[in-house]
């Protein structure tokens, strides 16, 4: 890490002291004595201690150090204490955000040494506390920039934007606000990546040109470096003094408009025991000043957070809200910026890449706005093209990169998805047995949504799966997600039976524990906007959650605790319910007629859920109860999967008919469904296979024949 000019000068003085006395090691005492050649240091010490006494005691210590004989070459080395002092100083500088090690950092390092004469001399002669002494040293001007005023260090000029399209109305509005006498501060509000900084650069470009209004001519927009402003302000009063110095200088200068790139940066200083305040509260007097104009960028979330704490500052600003550009505008922007990307990666972009990047990023990337997310996508696709030694970025490369970012198969869910949708019903029937009617109802609703025949502004589908346990409700949700090439996110609603459960899903209100963590449901959908959302056992959820679901099913949009909109338009919402399961035994009516247990449960469901809830569903999907035919199909599937696993161990499994029928008899249960079949296999069949594989006489594979016996089952190999 670099040092200030004052440190460099002190090191030269320390070297002269060492050469004069011919010392073998460079000690902390040398550098501390060298600091006394700095007039600012002497003044700071003189206010806190007996200056002459400290200097005299240091001189005596240095004189008493061992000398290197004249007949030996002088090659001083850094002592262990000196190195330790420098390490502590470097850590202090980094911790405070400083870009260079200063005098107060070195002195701080001295105070961290346990057996140091330099530390002892300082501590024994101080008339104030060590923190107050360091605070005094921190105020020393060590600025080494030639010909630059100190306050200029905290400002940097804005660049002219490479390209800027549209925003004419917003631009005119911003210029009018800056021309005002009162409340001439601007708050640019927009989502991350929407172009807030680019908009500020555009304003800077205009007022620097001949098109600027007369009152704004000769003004410059300078960005406030909040990190540098905060750095080094470790003690009480440091930040207030620095802000007062900078703002007073800007006001005297009279030709600077202050730009802050993030409202969050102004509220990021914690309120600790040292009495430090957030920057924004310290700037309020200057917001009220007519002679200083401010332009601050902010996200809607940051604005809401500040309103919740103290809205005084916001009342001094005029808001300009930037909406996300249209696909056409975004495509034009990224195409005009693509030249720099192509030059950097030494590749080219296909003509159709820009509109594709815009549409795909809008569809799959939800945590940022256009055009920034499309630019990032093209940039990463360019890097991918370069690494794979291709010369041109294509649509397929963009899909590949986006698949990695979203962790889902974007390529499979693009244009060729129509082929998958055409055969989806048949593929589902091959995976889920005995539920053809439920599958047909589900697929038809999804296909109608994909075809655009359903009302827009709603989820892809909202379904309530009703049926006895173990008939495939959850399994169908999993298989559906696989067929649509989108992730499945499951929530067990028995965990959300309390009133405060809504806060867990959308986030805690401001002022409550967990506010910064966000909501589980909203964060999941925001990160994965294309997904199957499975809410298991929905009847166990608290009634307040139903109000949330009504909003999702009606408008496909909810707001989290921070005011961020979460889009559910690309979500397949599936809710499962066992409500009325205890009434399934009533399915048998009379002597001849049989009523489906699932249908009996469906009638009961209408008593459990409100009409307004059921009325917003795409479909109420009723699952058949388990019968012997369905159980046989499930058993066949489980056996095939077991055979596949055994083949990896070179074991061939054969189950005789009598043993198969016995397994089916034991596993068939209308009460527990498919889960009982799996339990039967795991408890009756797999143990004897396990023992033969681990402890049997066969080492290189064998054929296992399962037969029925009086005790249960036996294996012959």
PDB file of C-alpha atoms in Angstrom, residues 426-714:
ATOM      1  CA  UNK A 426     -48.280 -38.497 -23.437  1.00  0.00           C
ATOM      2  CA  UNK A 427     -44.928 -38.127 -21.728  1.00  0.00           C
ATOM      3  CA  UNK A 428     -46.615 -37.268 -18.437  1.00  0.00           C
ATOM      4  CA  UNK A 429     -48.857 -40.334 -18.716  1.00  0.00           C
ATOM      5  CA  UNK A 430     -45.776 -42.527 -19.133  1.00  0.00           C
ATOM      6  CA  UNK A 431     -44.424 -41.178 -15.835  1.00  0.00           C
ATOM      7  CA  UNK A 432     -47.609 -40.903 -13.747  1.00  0.00           C
ATOM      8  CA  UNK A 433     -49.868 -43.970 -13.741  1.00  0.00           C
ATOM      9  CA  UNK A 434     -53.631 -44.089 -13.509  1.00  0.00           C
ATOM     10  CA  UNK A 435     -54.182 -40.306 -13.488  1.00  0.00           C
ATOM     11  CA  UNK A 436     -54.978 -39.715 -17.163  1.00  0.00           C
ATOM     12  CA  UNK A 437     -57.908 -37.425 -16.416  1.00  0.00           C
ATOM     13  CA  UNK A 438     -55.860 -35.208 -14.058  1.00  0.00           C
ATOM     14  CA  UNK A 439     -52.989 -35.031 -16.560  1.00  0.00           C
ATOM     15  CA  UNK A 440     -55.351 -34.089 -19.383  1.00  0.00           C
ATOM     16  CA  UNK A 441     -56.893 -31.280 -17.319  1.00  0.00           C
ATOM     17  CA  UNK A 442     -53.453 -29.952 -16.345  1.00  0.00           C
ATOM     18  CA  UNK A 443     -51.882 -30.039 -19.818  1.00  0.00           C
ATOM     19  CA  UNK A 444     -54.881 -28.469 -21.553  1.00  0.00           C
ATOM     20  CA  UNK A 445     -54.819 -25.510 -19.157  1.00  0.00           C
ATOM     21  CA  UNK A 446     -51.059 -24.996 -19.656  1.00  0.00           C
ATOM     22  CA  UNK A 447     -51.331 -25.284 -23.454  1.00  0.00           C
ATOM     23  CA  UNK A 448     -54.150 -22.722 -23.535  1.00  0.00           C
ATOM     24  CA  UNK A 449     -51.980 -20.343 -21.510  1.00  0.00           C
ATOM     25  CA  UNK A 450     -48.993 -20.877 -23.820  1.00  0.00           C
ATOM     26  CA  UNK A 451     -51.244 -20.255 -26.821  1.00  0.00           C
ATOM     27  CA  UNK A 452     -52.350 -16.947 -25.327  1.00  0.00           C
ATOM     28  CA  UNK A 453     -55.996 -17.969 -25.109  1.00  0.00           C
ATOM     29  CA  UNK A 454     -56.281 -17.256 -21.406  1.00  0.00           C
ATOM     30  CA  UNK A 455     -56.533 -13.831 -19.816  1.00  0.00           C
ATOM     31  CA  UNK A 456     -53.172 -12.065 -19.784  1.00  0.00           C
ATOM     32  CA  UNK A 457     -51.517 -10.755 -16.635  1.00  0.00           C
ATOM     33  CA  UNK A 458     -51.957 -14.017 -14.738  1.00  0.00           C
ATOM     34  CA  UNK A 459     -49.668 -16.961 -13.937  1.00  0.00           C
ATOM     35  CA  UNK A 460     -49.209 -19.678 -16.577  1.00  0.00           C
ATOM     36  CA  UNK A 461     -51.642 -21.727 -14.531  1.00  0.00           C
ATOM     37  CA  UNK A 462     -53.041 -21.918 -10.999  1.00  0.00           C
ATOM     38  CA  UNK A 463     -54.032 -25.443  -9.994  1.00  0.00           C
ATOM     39  CA  UNK A 464     -55.344 -27.142  -6.895  1.00  0.00           C
ATOM     40  CA  UNK A 465     -54.464 -30.849  -6.850  1.00  0.00           C
ATOM     41  CA  UNK A 466     -56.950 -32.814  -4.758  1.00  0.00           C
ATOM     42  CA  UNK A 467     -56.754 -36.479  -3.932  1.00  0.00           C
ATOM     43  CA  UNK A 468     -55.790 -39.069  -1.313  1.00  0.00           C
ATOM     44  CA  UNK A 469     -52.192 -39.292  -0.159  1.00  0.00           C
ATOM     45  CA  UNK A 470     -49.707 -41.185  -2.309  1.00  0.00           C
ATOM     46  CA  UNK A 471     -51.574 -40.984  -5.666  1.00  0.00           C
ATOM     47  CA  UNK A 472     -49.007 -38.775  -7.432  1.00  0.00           C
ATOM     48  CA  UNK A 473     -49.886 -35.129  -6.743  1.00  0.00           C
ATOM     49  CA  UNK A 474     -46.365 -34.081  -5.792  1.00  0.00           C
ATOM     50  CA  UNK A 475     -44.785 -36.465  -8.294  1.00  0.00           C
ATOM     51  CA  UNK A 476     -46.800 -34.953 -11.170  1.00  0.00           C
ATOM     52  CA  UNK A 477     -45.509 -31.504 -10.187  1.00  0.00           C
ATOM     53  CA  UNK A 478     -41.919 -32.762 -10.345  1.00  0.00           C
ATOM     54  CA  UNK A 479     -42.421 -34.443 -13.714  1.00  0.00           C
ATOM     55  CA  UNK A 480     -44.167 -31.357 -15.108  1.00  0.00           C
ATOM     56  CA  UNK A 481     -41.171 -29.188 -14.172  1.00  0.00           C
ATOM     57  CA  UNK A 482     -38.871 -31.652 -15.949  1.00  0.00           C
ATOM     58  CA  UNK A 483     -41.015 -31.591 -19.086  1.00  0.00           C
ATOM     59  CA  UNK A 484     -41.149 -27.788 -19.159  1.00  0.00           C
ATOM     60  CA  UNK A 485     -37.374 -27.580 -18.475  1.00  0.00           C
ATOM     61  CA  UNK A 486     -37.856 -25.246 -15.521  1.00  0.00           C
ATOM     62  CA  UNK A 487     -36.959 -25.678 -11.832  1.00  0.00           C
ATOM     63  CA  UNK A 488     -39.391 -26.857  -9.159  1.00  0.00           C
ATOM     64  CA  UNK A 489     -39.590 -24.957  -5.881  1.00  0.00           C
ATOM     65  CA  UNK A 490     -41.529 -26.682  -3.117  1.00  0.00           C
ATOM     66  CA  UNK A 491     -42.916 -25.075   0.030  1.00  0.00           C
ATOM     67  CA  UNK A 492     -44.411 -27.200   2.802  1.00  0.00           C
ATOM     68  CA  UNK A 493     -47.306 -25.013   3.922  1.00  0.00           C
ATOM     69  CA  UNK A 494     -47.536 -26.739   7.289  1.00  0.00           C
ATOM     70  CA  UNK A 495     -44.564 -24.508   8.201  1.00  0.00           C
ATOM     71  CA  UNK A 496     -46.669 -21.406   7.541  1.00  0.00           C
ATOM     72  CA  UNK A 497     -49.647 -22.002   9.795  1.00  0.00           C
ATOM     73  CA  UNK A 498     -49.006 -19.009  12.106  1.00  0.00           C
ATOM     74  CA  UNK A 499     -50.089 -15.424  11.502  1.00  0.00           C
ATOM     75  CA  UNK A 500     -46.533 -14.164  11.141  1.00  0.00           C
ATOM     76  CA  UNK A 501     -45.938 -16.691   8.349  1.00  0.00           C
ATOM     77  CA  UNK A 502     -46.683 -14.091   5.672  1.00  0.00           C
ATOM     78  CA  UNK A 503     -43.613 -12.170   6.826  1.00  0.00           C
ATOM     79  CA  UNK A 504     -41.494 -15.275   6.206  1.00  0.00           C
ATOM     80  CA  UNK A 505     -42.751 -15.455   2.615  1.00  0.00           C
ATOM     81  CA  UNK A 506     -42.562 -11.778   1.565  1.00  0.00           C
ATOM     82  CA  UNK A 507     -40.188 -10.383   4.217  1.00  0.00           C
ATOM     83  CA  UNK A 508     -40.560  -8.683   7.583  1.00  0.00           C
ATOM     84  CA  UNK A 509     -41.806  -5.088   7.737  1.00  0.00           C
ATOM     85  CA  UNK A 510     -39.336  -2.249   8.333  1.00  0.00           C
ATOM     86  CA  UNK A 511     -38.159  -2.116  11.928  1.00  0.00           C
ATOM     87  CA  UNK A 512     -38.615  -5.847  12.524  1.00  0.00           C
ATOM     88  CA  UNK A 513     -36.008  -8.584  12.727  1.00  0.00           C
ATOM     89  CA  UNK A 514     -35.263 -10.045   9.296  1.00  0.00           C
ATOM     90  CA  UNK A 515     -36.162  -6.935   7.276  1.00  0.00           C
ATOM     91  CA  UNK A 516     -32.890  -6.997   5.335  1.00  0.00           C
ATOM     92  CA  UNK A 517     -33.159 -10.733   4.609  1.00  0.00           C
ATOM     93  CA  UNK A 518     -36.187 -10.448   2.324  1.00  0.00           C
ATOM     94  CA  UNK A 519     -38.925 -13.047   1.848  1.00  0.00           C
ATOM     95  CA  UNK A 520     -38.342 -16.715   1.018  1.00  0.00           C
ATOM     96  CA  UNK A 521     -41.095 -16.853  -1.605  1.00  0.00           C
ATOM     97  CA  UNK A 522     -40.438 -13.488  -3.230  1.00  0.00           C
ATOM     98  CA  UNK A 523     -36.664 -14.007  -3.394  1.00  0.00           C
ATOM     99  CA  UNK A 524     -37.149 -17.468  -4.924  1.00  0.00           C
ATOM    100  CA  UNK A 525     -39.446 -16.241  -7.698  1.00  0.00           C
ATOM    101  CA  UNK A 526     -37.350 -13.138  -8.331  1.00  0.00           C
ATOM    102  CA  UNK A 527     -34.284 -15.318  -8.940  1.00  0.00           C
ATOM    103  CA  UNK A 528     -36.222 -17.977 -10.872  1.00  0.00           C
ATOM    104  CA  UNK A 529     -39.153 -16.268 -12.611  1.00  0.00           C
ATOM    105  CA  UNK A 530     -39.765 -19.342 -14.821  1.00  0.00           C
ATOM    106  CA  UNK A 531     -40.553 -22.173 -12.435  1.00  0.00           C
ATOM    107  CA  UNK A 532     -43.120 -24.577 -11.043  1.00  0.00           C
ATOM    108  CA  UNK A 533     -44.127 -23.333  -7.600  1.00  0.00           C
ATOM    109  CA  UNK A 534     -45.466 -26.194  -5.471  1.00  0.00           C
ATOM    110  CA  UNK A 535     -47.329 -25.336  -2.261  1.00  0.00           C
ATOM    111  CA  UNK A 536     -47.847 -28.672  -0.521  1.00  0.00           C
ATOM    112  CA  UNK A 537     -50.780 -29.144   1.861  1.00  0.00           C
ATOM    113  CA  UNK A 538     -52.143 -25.682   1.253  1.00  0.00           C
ATOM    114  CA  UNK A 539     -55.058 -26.246   3.626  1.00  0.00           C
ATOM    115  CA  UNK A 540     -52.604 -26.012   6.563  1.00  0.00           C
ATOM    116  CA  UNK A 541     -51.503 -22.465   5.688  1.00  0.00           C
ATOM    117  CA  UNK A 542     -52.697 -19.478   7.704  1.00  0.00           C
ATOM    118  CA  UNK A 543     -55.709 -17.667   6.266  1.00  0.00           C
ATOM    119  CA  UNK A 544     -53.642 -14.503   5.650  1.00  0.00           C
ATOM    120  CA  UNK A 545     -51.619 -16.446   3.073  1.00  0.00           C
ATOM    121  CA  UNK A 546     -54.784 -17.041   1.066  1.00  0.00           C
ATOM    122  CA  UNK A 547     -55.104 -13.280   0.560  1.00  0.00           C
ATOM    123  CA  UNK A 548     -51.579 -13.305  -0.832  1.00  0.00           C
ATOM    124  CA  UNK A 549     -52.432 -16.181  -3.184  1.00  0.00           C
ATOM    125  CA  UNK A 550     -55.560 -14.379  -4.379  1.00  0.00           C
ATOM    126  CA  UNK A 551     -53.379 -11.470  -5.475  1.00  0.00           C
ATOM    127  CA  UNK A 552     -50.948 -13.809  -7.253  1.00  0.00           C
ATOM    128  CA  UNK A 553     -53.721 -15.667  -9.090  1.00  0.00           C
ATOM    129  CA  UNK A 554     -55.513 -12.412 -10.019  1.00  0.00           C
ATOM    130  CA  UNK A 555     -52.660 -10.096 -11.028  1.00  0.00           C
ATOM    131  CA  UNK A 556     -49.497 -12.274 -11.004  1.00  0.00           C
ATOM    132  CA  UNK A 557     -47.670  -9.521  -9.106  1.00  0.00           C
ATOM    133  CA  UNK A 558     -46.986  -8.977  -5.413  1.00  0.00           C
ATOM    134  CA  UNK A 559     -44.738  -6.543  -3.561  1.00  0.00           C
ATOM    135  CA  UNK A 560     -42.189  -7.686  -1.016  1.00  0.00           C
ATOM    136  CA  UNK A 561     -41.390  -5.919   2.250  1.00  0.00           C
ATOM    137  CA  UNK A 562     -39.101  -3.449   0.454  1.00  0.00           C
ATOM    138  CA  UNK A 563     -41.663  -2.473  -2.148  1.00  0.00           C
ATOM    139  CA  UNK A 564     -40.091  -4.440  -4.993  1.00  0.00           C
ATOM    140  CA  UNK A 565     -42.514  -5.919  -7.505  1.00  0.00           C
ATOM    141  CA  UNK A 566     -42.246  -9.687  -7.992  1.00  0.00           C
ATOM    142  CA  UNK A 567     -43.587 -11.048 -11.280  1.00  0.00           C
ATOM    143  CA  UNK A 568     -45.438 -14.396 -11.231  1.00  0.00           C
ATOM    144  CA  UNK A 569     -46.575 -14.335 -14.891  1.00  0.00           C
ATOM    145  CA  UNK A 570     -44.175 -17.124 -15.858  1.00  0.00           C
ATOM    146  CA  UNK A 571     -44.908 -19.301 -12.829  1.00  0.00           C
ATOM    147  CA  UNK A 572     -46.958 -22.513 -12.826  1.00  0.00           C
ATOM    148  CA  UNK A 573     -48.651 -22.376  -9.411  1.00  0.00           C
ATOM    149  CA  UNK A 574     -49.624 -25.787  -8.034  1.00  0.00           C
ATOM    150  CA  UNK A 575     -51.253 -26.288  -4.656  1.00  0.00           C
ATOM    151  CA  UNK A 576     -51.922 -29.734  -3.237  1.00  0.00           C
ATOM    152  CA  UNK A 577     -54.483 -30.618  -0.631  1.00  0.00           C
ATOM    153  CA  UNK A 578     -55.503 -33.661   1.397  1.00  0.00           C
ATOM    154  CA  UNK A 579     -58.487 -31.785   2.745  1.00  0.00           C
ATOM    155  CA  UNK A 580     -61.400 -34.144   3.153  1.00  0.00           C
ATOM    156  CA  UNK A 581     -59.178 -37.239   3.200  1.00  0.00           C
ATOM    157  CA  UNK A 582     -61.055 -38.541   6.217  1.00  0.00           C
ATOM    158  CA  UNK A 583     -64.194 -38.494   4.101  1.00  0.00           C
ATOM    159  CA  UNK A 584     -62.726 -40.630   1.346  1.00  0.00           C
ATOM    160  CA  UNK A 585     -64.138 -43.787   2.924  1.00  0.00           C
ATOM    161  CA  UNK A 586     -67.554 -42.402   2.092  1.00  0.00           C
ATOM    162  CA  UNK A 587     -66.799 -42.995  -1.576  1.00  0.00           C
ATOM    163  CA  UNK A 588     -68.745 -46.273  -1.482  1.00  0.00           C
ATOM    164  CA  UNK A 589     -72.449 -45.492  -1.758  1.00  0.00           C
ATOM    165  CA  UNK A 590     -75.108 -48.231  -1.802  1.00  0.00           C
ATOM    166  CA  UNK A 591     -74.497 -51.823  -2.890  1.00  0.00           C
ATOM    167  CA  UNK A 592     -73.645 -51.410  -6.551  1.00  0.00           C
ATOM    168  CA  UNK A 593     -72.446 -47.887  -7.175  1.00  0.00           C
ATOM    169  CA  UNK A 594     -68.863 -46.800  -6.507  1.00  0.00           C
ATOM    170  CA  UNK A 595     -67.869 -43.135  -6.205  1.00  0.00           C
ATOM    171  CA  UNK A 596     -64.248 -42.095  -6.701  1.00  0.00           C
ATOM    172  CA  UNK A 597     -62.558 -41.169  -3.408  1.00  0.00           C
ATOM    173  CA  UNK A 598     -60.888 -38.183  -5.057  1.00  0.00           C
ATOM    174  CA  UNK A 599     -64.273 -36.906  -6.215  1.00  0.00           C
ATOM    175  CA  UNK A 600     -65.615 -37.273  -2.694  1.00  0.00           C
ATOM    176  CA  UNK A 601     -62.671 -35.231  -1.436  1.00  0.00           C
ATOM    177  CA  UNK A 602     -63.277 -32.589  -4.115  1.00  0.00           C
ATOM    178  CA  UNK A 603     -66.754 -32.020  -2.720  1.00  0.00           C
ATOM    179  CA  UNK A 604     -65.308 -31.597   0.730  1.00  0.00           C
ATOM    180  CA  UNK A 605     -62.625 -29.198  -0.598  1.00  0.00           C
ATOM    181  CA  UNK A 606     -65.364 -26.801  -1.635  1.00  0.00           C
ATOM    182  CA  UNK A 607     -66.300 -26.590   2.043  1.00  0.00           C
ATOM    183  CA  UNK A 608     -62.698 -25.963   3.145  1.00  0.00           C
ATOM    184  CA  UNK A 609     -61.735 -23.267   0.625  1.00  0.00           C
ATOM    185  CA  UNK A 610     -63.677 -20.065  -0.007  1.00  0.00           C
ATOM    186  CA  UNK A 611     -65.539 -19.556  -3.285  1.00  0.00           C
ATOM    187  CA  UNK A 612     -63.342 -16.556  -4.234  1.00  0.00           C
ATOM    188  CA  UNK A 613     -60.265 -18.759  -3.857  1.00  0.00           C
ATOM    189  CA  UNK A 614     -61.631 -21.659  -5.898  1.00  0.00           C
ATOM    190  CA  UNK A 615     -63.016 -19.269  -8.506  1.00  0.00           C
ATOM    191  CA  UNK A 616     -59.534 -17.945  -9.333  1.00  0.00           C
ATOM    192  CA  UNK A 617     -58.049 -21.367 -10.048  1.00  0.00           C
ATOM    193  CA  UNK A 618     -57.272 -22.370 -13.602  1.00  0.00           C
ATOM    194  CA  UNK A 619     -58.479 -25.863 -12.734  1.00  0.00           C
ATOM    195  CA  UNK A 620     -59.406 -28.014  -9.778  1.00  0.00           C
ATOM    196  CA  UNK A 621     -57.530 -31.219 -10.620  1.00  0.00           C
ATOM    197  CA  UNK A 622     -59.007 -34.326  -8.999  1.00  0.00           C
ATOM    198  CA  UNK A 623     -56.792 -37.394  -8.647  1.00  0.00           C
ATOM    199  CA  UNK A 624     -58.156 -40.925  -8.706  1.00  0.00           C
ATOM    200  CA  UNK A 625     -57.748 -43.045  -5.623  1.00  0.00           C
ATOM    201  CA  UNK A 626     -55.458 -46.049  -5.805  1.00  0.00           C
ATOM    202  CA  UNK A 627     -56.762 -49.269  -7.403  1.00  0.00           C
ATOM    203  CA  UNK A 628     -55.032 -52.577  -8.015  1.00  0.00           C
ATOM    204  CA  UNK A 629     -54.289 -51.818 -11.674  1.00  0.00           C
ATOM    205  CA  UNK A 630     -52.606 -48.522 -10.769  1.00  0.00           C
ATOM    206  CA  UNK A 631     -50.693 -50.238  -7.955  1.00  0.00           C
ATOM    207  CA  UNK A 632     -49.431 -52.861 -10.439  1.00  0.00           C
ATOM    208  CA  UNK A 633     -48.132 -50.189 -12.812  1.00  0.00           C
ATOM    209  CA  UNK A 634     -46.364 -48.381  -9.976  1.00  0.00           C
ATOM    210  CA  UNK A 635     -44.882 -51.654  -8.708  1.00  0.00           C
ATOM    211  CA  UNK A 636     -43.582 -52.451 -12.206  1.00  0.00           C
ATOM    212  CA  UNK A 637     -41.907 -49.039 -12.347  1.00  0.00           C
ATOM    213  CA  UNK A 638     -40.311 -49.443  -8.913  1.00  0.00           C
ATOM    214  CA  UNK A 639     -39.001 -52.893  -9.865  1.00  0.00           C
ATOM    215  CA  UNK A 640     -37.512 -51.554 -13.122  1.00  0.00           C
ATOM    216  CA  UNK A 641     -35.680 -48.836 -11.204  1.00  0.00           C
ATOM    217  CA  UNK A 642     -34.384 -51.421  -8.730  1.00  0.00           C
ATOM    218  CA  UNK A 643     -33.209 -53.632 -11.601  1.00  0.00           C
ATOM    219  CA  UNK A 644     -31.335 -50.684 -13.115  1.00  0.00           C
ATOM    220  CA  UNK A 645     -29.539 -50.044  -9.839  1.00  0.00           C
ATOM    221  CA  UNK A 646     -28.658 -53.722  -9.478  1.00  0.00           C
ATOM    222  CA  UNK A 647     -27.217 -53.880 -12.982  1.00  0.00           C
ATOM    223  CA  UNK A 648     -24.464 -51.505 -11.896  1.00  0.00           C
ATOM    224  CA  UNK A 649     -23.477 -54.228  -9.378  1.00  0.00           C
ATOM    225  CA  UNK A 650     -23.707 -56.923 -12.101  1.00  0.00           C
ATOM    226  CA  UNK A 651     -26.814 -58.415 -10.511  1.00  0.00           C
ATOM    227  CA  UNK A 652     -29.763 -59.569 -12.635  1.00  0.00           C
ATOM    228  CA  UNK A 653     -33.086 -59.529 -10.761  1.00  0.00           C
ATOM    229  CA  UNK A 654     -35.925 -61.947 -11.588  1.00  0.00           C
ATOM    230  CA  UNK A 655     -39.164 -61.942  -9.587  1.00  0.00           C
ATOM    231  CA  UNK A 656     -41.416 -64.972 -10.017  1.00  0.00           C
ATOM    232  CA  UNK A 657     -45.127 -64.420 -10.577  1.00  0.00           C
ATOM    233  CA  UNK A 658     -46.162 -65.739  -7.170  1.00  0.00           C
ATOM    234  CA  UNK A 659     -43.675 -63.438  -5.412  1.00  0.00           C
ATOM    235  CA  UNK A 660     -44.794 -60.506  -7.587  1.00  0.00           C
ATOM    236  CA  UNK A 661     -48.453 -61.051  -6.660  1.00  0.00           C
ATOM    237  CA  UNK A 662     -47.507 -61.271  -3.009  1.00  0.00           C
ATOM    238  CA  UNK A 663     -45.608 -57.964  -3.238  1.00  0.00           C
ATOM    239  CA  UNK A 664     -48.614 -56.390  -4.913  1.00  0.00           C
ATOM    240  CA  UNK A 665     -50.984 -57.700  -2.240  1.00  0.00           C
ATOM    241  CA  UNK A 666     -48.786 -56.340   0.549  1.00  0.00           C
ATOM    242  CA  UNK A 667     -48.094 -53.007  -1.149  1.00  0.00           C
ATOM    243  CA  UNK A 668     -51.578 -52.214  -2.409  1.00  0.00           C
ATOM    244  CA  UNK A 669     -53.281 -49.714  -0.086  1.00  0.00           C
ATOM    245  CA  UNK A 670     -55.993 -47.203  -0.920  1.00  0.00           C
ATOM    246  CA  UNK A 671     -55.167 -45.384   2.310  1.00  0.00           C
ATOM    247  CA  UNK A 672     -51.410 -44.852   1.792  1.00  0.00           C
ATOM    248  CA  UNK A 673     -51.114 -45.061  -2.008  1.00  0.00           C
ATOM    249  CA  UNK A 674     -47.783 -45.483  -3.792  1.00  0.00           C
ATOM    250  CA  UNK A 675     -45.723 -44.838  -0.687  1.00  0.00           C
ATOM    251  CA  UNK A 676     -46.842 -48.178   0.768  1.00  0.00           C
ATOM    252  CA  UNK A 677     -45.536 -49.999  -2.330  1.00  0.00           C
ATOM    253  CA  UNK A 678     -42.122 -48.393  -1.897  1.00  0.00           C
ATOM    254  CA  UNK A 679     -42.100 -49.259   1.818  1.00  0.00           C
ATOM    255  CA  UNK A 680     -42.939 -52.878   1.011  1.00  0.00           C
ATOM    256  CA  UNK A 681     -40.045 -53.180  -1.442  1.00  0.00           C
ATOM    257  CA  UNK A 682     -37.622 -51.519   0.980  1.00  0.00           C
ATOM    258  CA  UNK A 683     -38.641 -53.638   3.952  1.00  0.00           C
ATOM    259  CA  UNK A 684     -39.282 -57.052   2.326  1.00  0.00           C
ATOM    260  CA  UNK A 685     -37.133 -57.330  -0.792  1.00  0.00           C
ATOM    261  CA  UNK A 686     -34.077 -55.098  -0.572  1.00  0.00           C
ATOM    262  CA  UNK A 687     -32.779 -56.526   2.768  1.00  0.00           C
ATOM    263  CA  UNK A 688     -32.270 -60.035   1.337  1.00  0.00           C
ATOM    264  CA  UNK A 689     -30.635 -58.552  -1.788  1.00  0.00           C
ATOM    265  CA  UNK A 690     -28.381 -56.446   0.419  1.00  0.00           C
ATOM    266  CA  UNK A 691     -27.152 -59.442   2.421  1.00  0.00           C
ATOM    267  CA  UNK A 692     -26.432 -61.478  -0.712  1.00  0.00           C
ATOM    268  CA  UNK A 693     -24.516 -58.606  -2.381  1.00  0.00           C
ATOM    269  CA  UNK A 694     -22.402 -57.819   0.688  1.00  0.00           C
ATOM    270  CA  UNK A 695     -21.866 -61.241   2.231  1.00  0.00           C
ATOM    271  CA  UNK A 696     -22.760 -63.774  -0.479  1.00  0.00           C
ATOM    272  CA  UNK A 697     -20.374 -66.145  -2.205  1.00  0.00           C
ATOM    273  CA  UNK A 698     -20.684 -64.452  -5.588  1.00  0.00           C
ATOM    274  CA  UNK A 699     -17.931 -61.990  -6.337  1.00  0.00           C
ATOM    275  CA  UNK A 700     -18.426 -61.214 -10.030  1.00  0.00           C
ATOM    276  CA  UNK A 701     -22.153 -60.758 -10.242  1.00  0.00           C
ATOM    277  CA  UNK A 702     -25.058 -63.197 -10.191  1.00  0.00           C
ATOM    278  CA  UNK A 703     -28.694 -63.722 -11.082  1.00  0.00           C
ATOM    279  CA  UNK A 704     -31.075 -63.209  -8.159  1.00  0.00           C
ATOM    280  CA  UNK A 705     -34.410 -64.999  -8.396  1.00  0.00           C
ATOM    281  CA  UNK A 706     -37.030 -63.910  -5.850  1.00  0.00           C
ATOM    282  CA  UNK A 707     -39.564 -66.568  -4.827  1.00  0.00           C
ATOM    283  CA  UNK A 708     -42.467 -66.475  -2.393  1.00  0.00           C
ATOM    284  CA  UNK A 709     -42.153 -68.542   0.773  1.00  0.00           C
ATOM    285  CA  UNK A 710     -44.110 -69.141   3.940  1.00  0.00           C
ATOM    286  CA  UNK A 711     -41.864 -66.716   5.808  1.00  0.00           C
ATOM    287  CA  UNK A 712     -42.159 -64.129   3.076  1.00  0.00           C
ATOM    288  CA  UNK A 713     -39.578 -64.158   0.294  1.00  0.00           C
ATOM    289  CA  UNK A 714     -36.428 -66.090  -0.464  1.00  0.00           C
TER     290      UNK A 714
END
